[in-house]
PDB file of C-alpha atoms in Angstrom:
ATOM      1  CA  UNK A   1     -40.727  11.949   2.223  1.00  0.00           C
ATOM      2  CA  UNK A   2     -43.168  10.998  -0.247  1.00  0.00           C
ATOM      3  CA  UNK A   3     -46.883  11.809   1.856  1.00  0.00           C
ATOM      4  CA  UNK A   4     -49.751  13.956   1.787  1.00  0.00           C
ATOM      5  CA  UNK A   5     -49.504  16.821   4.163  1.00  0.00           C
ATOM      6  CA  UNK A   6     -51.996  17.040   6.994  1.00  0.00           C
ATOM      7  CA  UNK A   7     -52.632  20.505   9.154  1.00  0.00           C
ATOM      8  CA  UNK A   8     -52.188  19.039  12.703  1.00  0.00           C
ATOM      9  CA  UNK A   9     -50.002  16.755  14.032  1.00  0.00           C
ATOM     10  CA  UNK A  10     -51.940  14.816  16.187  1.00  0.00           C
ATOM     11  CA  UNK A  11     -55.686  14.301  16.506  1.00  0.00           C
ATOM     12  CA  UNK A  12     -56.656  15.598  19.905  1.00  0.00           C
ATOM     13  CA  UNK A  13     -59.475  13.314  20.632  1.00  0.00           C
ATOM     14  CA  UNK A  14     -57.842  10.214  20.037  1.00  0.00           C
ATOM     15  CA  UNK A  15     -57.181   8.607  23.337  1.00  0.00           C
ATOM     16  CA  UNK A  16     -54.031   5.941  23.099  1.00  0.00           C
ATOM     17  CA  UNK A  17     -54.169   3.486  25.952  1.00  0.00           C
ATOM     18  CA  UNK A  18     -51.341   0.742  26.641  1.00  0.00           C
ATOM     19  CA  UNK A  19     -53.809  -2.429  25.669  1.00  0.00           C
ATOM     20  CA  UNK A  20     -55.448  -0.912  22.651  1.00  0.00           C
ATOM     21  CA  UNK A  21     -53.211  -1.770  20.108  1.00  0.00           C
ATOM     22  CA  UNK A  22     -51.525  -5.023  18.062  1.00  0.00           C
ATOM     23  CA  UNK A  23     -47.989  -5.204  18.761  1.00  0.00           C
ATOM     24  CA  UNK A  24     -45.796  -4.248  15.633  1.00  0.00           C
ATOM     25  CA  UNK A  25     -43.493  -6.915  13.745  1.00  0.00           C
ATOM     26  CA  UNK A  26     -40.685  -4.425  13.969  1.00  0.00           C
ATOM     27  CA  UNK A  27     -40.704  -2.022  16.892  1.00  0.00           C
ATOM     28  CA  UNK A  28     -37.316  -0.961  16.461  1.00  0.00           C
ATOM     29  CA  UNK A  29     -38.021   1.052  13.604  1.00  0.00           C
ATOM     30  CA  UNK A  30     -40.823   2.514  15.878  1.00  0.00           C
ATOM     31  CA  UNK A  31     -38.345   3.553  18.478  1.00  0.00           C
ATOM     32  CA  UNK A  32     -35.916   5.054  16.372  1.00  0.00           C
ATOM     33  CA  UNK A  33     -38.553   7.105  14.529  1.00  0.00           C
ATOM     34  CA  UNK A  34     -39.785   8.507  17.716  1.00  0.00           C
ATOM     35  CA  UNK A  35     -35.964   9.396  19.073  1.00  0.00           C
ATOM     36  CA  UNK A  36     -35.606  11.196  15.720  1.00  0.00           C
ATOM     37  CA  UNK A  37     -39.039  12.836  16.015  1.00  0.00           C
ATOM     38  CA  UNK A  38     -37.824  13.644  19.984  1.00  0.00           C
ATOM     39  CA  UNK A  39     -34.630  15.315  18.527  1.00  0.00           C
ATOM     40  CA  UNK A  40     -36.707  17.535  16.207  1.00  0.00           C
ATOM     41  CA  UNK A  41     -38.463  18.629  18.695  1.00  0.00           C
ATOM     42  CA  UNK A  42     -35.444  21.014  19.923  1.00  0.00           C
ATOM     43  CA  UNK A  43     -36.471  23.076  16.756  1.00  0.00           C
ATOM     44  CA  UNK A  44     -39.680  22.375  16.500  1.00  0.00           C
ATOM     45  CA  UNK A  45     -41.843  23.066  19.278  1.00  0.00           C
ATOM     46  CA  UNK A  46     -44.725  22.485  17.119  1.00  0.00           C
ATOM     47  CA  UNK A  47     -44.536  18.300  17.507  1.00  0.00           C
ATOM     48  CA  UNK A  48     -43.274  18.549  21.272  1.00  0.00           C
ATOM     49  CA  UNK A  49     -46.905  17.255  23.265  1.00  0.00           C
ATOM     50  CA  UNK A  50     -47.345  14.498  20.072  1.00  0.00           C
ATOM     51  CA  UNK A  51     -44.277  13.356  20.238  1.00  0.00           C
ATOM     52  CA  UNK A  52     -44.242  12.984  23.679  1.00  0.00           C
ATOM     53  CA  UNK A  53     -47.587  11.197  23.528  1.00  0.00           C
ATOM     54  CA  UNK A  54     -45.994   8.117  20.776  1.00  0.00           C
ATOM     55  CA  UNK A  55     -42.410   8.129  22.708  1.00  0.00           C
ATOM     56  CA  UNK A  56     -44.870   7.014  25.836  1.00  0.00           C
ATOM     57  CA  UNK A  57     -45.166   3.612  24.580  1.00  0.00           C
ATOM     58  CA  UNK A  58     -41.453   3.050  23.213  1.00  0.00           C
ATOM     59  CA  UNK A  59     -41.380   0.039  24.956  1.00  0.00           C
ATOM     60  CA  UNK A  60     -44.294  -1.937  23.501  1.00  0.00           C
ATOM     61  CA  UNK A  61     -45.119  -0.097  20.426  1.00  0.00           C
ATOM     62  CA  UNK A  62     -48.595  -0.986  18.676  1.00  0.00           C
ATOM     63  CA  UNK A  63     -49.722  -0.415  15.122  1.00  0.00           C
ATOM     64  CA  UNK A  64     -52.402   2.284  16.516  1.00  0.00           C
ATOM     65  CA  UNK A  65     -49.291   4.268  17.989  1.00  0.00           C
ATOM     66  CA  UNK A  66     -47.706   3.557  14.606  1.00  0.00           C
ATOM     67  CA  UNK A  67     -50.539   5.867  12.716  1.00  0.00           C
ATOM     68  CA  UNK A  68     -50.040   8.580  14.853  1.00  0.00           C
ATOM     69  CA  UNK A  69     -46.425   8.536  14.377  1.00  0.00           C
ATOM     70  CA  UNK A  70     -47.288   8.541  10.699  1.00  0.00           C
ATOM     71  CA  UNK A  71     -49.729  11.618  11.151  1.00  0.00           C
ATOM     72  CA  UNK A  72     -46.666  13.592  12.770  1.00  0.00           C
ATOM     73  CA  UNK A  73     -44.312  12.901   9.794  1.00  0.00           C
ATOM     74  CA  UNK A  74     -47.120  13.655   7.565  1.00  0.00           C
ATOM     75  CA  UNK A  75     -47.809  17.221   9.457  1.00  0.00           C
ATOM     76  CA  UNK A  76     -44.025  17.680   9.363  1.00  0.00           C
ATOM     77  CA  UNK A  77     -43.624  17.035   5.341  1.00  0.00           C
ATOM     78  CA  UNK A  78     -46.627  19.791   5.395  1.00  0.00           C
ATOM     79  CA  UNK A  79     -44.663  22.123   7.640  1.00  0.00           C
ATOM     80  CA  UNK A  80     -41.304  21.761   6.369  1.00  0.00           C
ATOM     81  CA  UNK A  81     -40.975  25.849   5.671  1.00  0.00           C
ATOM     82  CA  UNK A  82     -41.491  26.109   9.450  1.00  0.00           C
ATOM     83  CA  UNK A  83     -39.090  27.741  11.339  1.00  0.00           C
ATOM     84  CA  UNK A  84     -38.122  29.642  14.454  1.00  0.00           C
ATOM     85  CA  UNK A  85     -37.710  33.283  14.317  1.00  0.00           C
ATOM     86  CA  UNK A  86     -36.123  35.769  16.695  1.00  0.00           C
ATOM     87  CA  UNK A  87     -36.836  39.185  15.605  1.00  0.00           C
ATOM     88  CA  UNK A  88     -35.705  42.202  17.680  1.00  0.00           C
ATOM     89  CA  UNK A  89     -37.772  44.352  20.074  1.00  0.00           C
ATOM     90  CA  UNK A  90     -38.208  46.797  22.383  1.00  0.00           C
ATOM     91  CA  UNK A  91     -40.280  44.934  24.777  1.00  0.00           C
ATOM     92  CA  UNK A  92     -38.417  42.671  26.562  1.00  0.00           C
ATOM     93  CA  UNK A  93     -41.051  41.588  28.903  1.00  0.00           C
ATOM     94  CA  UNK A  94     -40.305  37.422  29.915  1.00  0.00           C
ATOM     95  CA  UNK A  95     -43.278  36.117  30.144  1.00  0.00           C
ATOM     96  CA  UNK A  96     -44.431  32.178  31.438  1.00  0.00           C
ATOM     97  CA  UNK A  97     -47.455  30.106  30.387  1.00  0.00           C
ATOM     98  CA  UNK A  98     -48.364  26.694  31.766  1.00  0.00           C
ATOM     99  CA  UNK A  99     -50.594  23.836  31.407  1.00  0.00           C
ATOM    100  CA  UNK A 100     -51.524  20.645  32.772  1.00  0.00           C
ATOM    101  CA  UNK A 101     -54.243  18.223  31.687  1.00  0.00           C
ATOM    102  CA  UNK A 102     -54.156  16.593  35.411  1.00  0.00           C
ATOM    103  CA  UNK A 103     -54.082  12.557  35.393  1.00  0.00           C
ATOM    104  CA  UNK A 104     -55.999  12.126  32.624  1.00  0.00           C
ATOM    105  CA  UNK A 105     -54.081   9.125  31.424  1.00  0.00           C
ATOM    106  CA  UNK A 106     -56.584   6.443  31.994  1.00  0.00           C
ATOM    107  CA  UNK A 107     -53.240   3.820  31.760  1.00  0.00           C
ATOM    108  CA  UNK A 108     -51.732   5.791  35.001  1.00  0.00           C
ATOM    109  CA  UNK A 109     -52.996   8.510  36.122  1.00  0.00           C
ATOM    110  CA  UNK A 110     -50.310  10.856  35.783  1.00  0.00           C
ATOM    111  CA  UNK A 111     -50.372  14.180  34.542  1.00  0.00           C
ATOM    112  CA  UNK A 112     -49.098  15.268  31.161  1.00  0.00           C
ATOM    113  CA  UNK A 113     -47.631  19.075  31.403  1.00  0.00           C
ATOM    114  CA  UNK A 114     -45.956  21.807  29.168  1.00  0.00           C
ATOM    115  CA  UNK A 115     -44.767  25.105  29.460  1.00  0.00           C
ATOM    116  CA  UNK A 116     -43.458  27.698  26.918  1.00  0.00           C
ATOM    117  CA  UNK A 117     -41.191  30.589  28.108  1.00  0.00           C
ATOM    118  CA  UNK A 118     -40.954  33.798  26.011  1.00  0.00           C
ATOM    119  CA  UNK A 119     -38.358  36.770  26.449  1.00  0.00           C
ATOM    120  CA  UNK A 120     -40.274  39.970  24.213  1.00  0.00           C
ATOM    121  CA  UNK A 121     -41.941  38.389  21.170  1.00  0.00           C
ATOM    122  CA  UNK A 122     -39.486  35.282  21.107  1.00  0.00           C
ATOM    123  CA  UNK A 123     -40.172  31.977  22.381  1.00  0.00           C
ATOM    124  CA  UNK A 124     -36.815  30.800  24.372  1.00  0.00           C
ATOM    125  CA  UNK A 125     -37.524  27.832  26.210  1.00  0.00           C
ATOM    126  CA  UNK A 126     -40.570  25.052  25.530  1.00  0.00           C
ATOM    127  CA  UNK A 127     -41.645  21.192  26.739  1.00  0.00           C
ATOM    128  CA  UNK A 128     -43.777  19.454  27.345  1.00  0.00           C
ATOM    129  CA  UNK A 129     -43.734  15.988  29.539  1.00  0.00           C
ATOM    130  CA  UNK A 130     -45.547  13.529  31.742  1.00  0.00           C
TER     131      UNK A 130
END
């Protein structure tokens, strides 16, 4: 992937909105980016709430959903030495965080969540969905 690398890999304060964008000559090249990008994100928990933001609007893809796709694979060709690591330990506590942003989508209301699950120091389960 020939890119500059960026340090996040969306930008937070970006709203995307159903109506806001030109439709794309090709959306199926948009789709199967974003189911790529949504199998990556079994190993890379990093992308999950991104990714879940662009797979949102497989259906009618627009070119500003297209640059935020782009900013993921551009954070991922800066991250590619990223990895998951399990490292041994005493402390075996599990331990549950979870968030919601509660109907802030201004297209329908609904609620976007996540939730990471960690056993000790490792991270075991993640996601993050509306």
């Amino acid at each position: 992937m020939n890119c500059q690398p960026t340090t996040t890999p969306i930008v937070v304060d970006k709203k995307l909105v159903k109506d806001d964008a030109i439709a794309l000559n090709d959306p199926q090249h948009y789709r199967i980016i974003v189911g790529l990008l949504q199998y990556l994100c079994h190993t890379r928990l990093d992308i999950s709430y991104s990714v879940n933001k662009v797979a949102q609007y497989v259906q009618n893809p627009g070119d500003s959903y297209w640059v935020v796709v782009k900013q993921i694979l551009h954070y991922l060709r800066g991250t590619l030495d990223y990895e998951l690591m399990f490292t041994s330990s005493k402390m075996m506590n599990l331990i549950a965080y979870i968030d919601a942003d509660w109907g802030s989508d201004v297209d329908d209301r609904r609620s976007t969540s996540g939730h990471c699950i960690l056993l000790g120091p490792n991270i075991i389960s993640w996601n993050s969905n509306k």
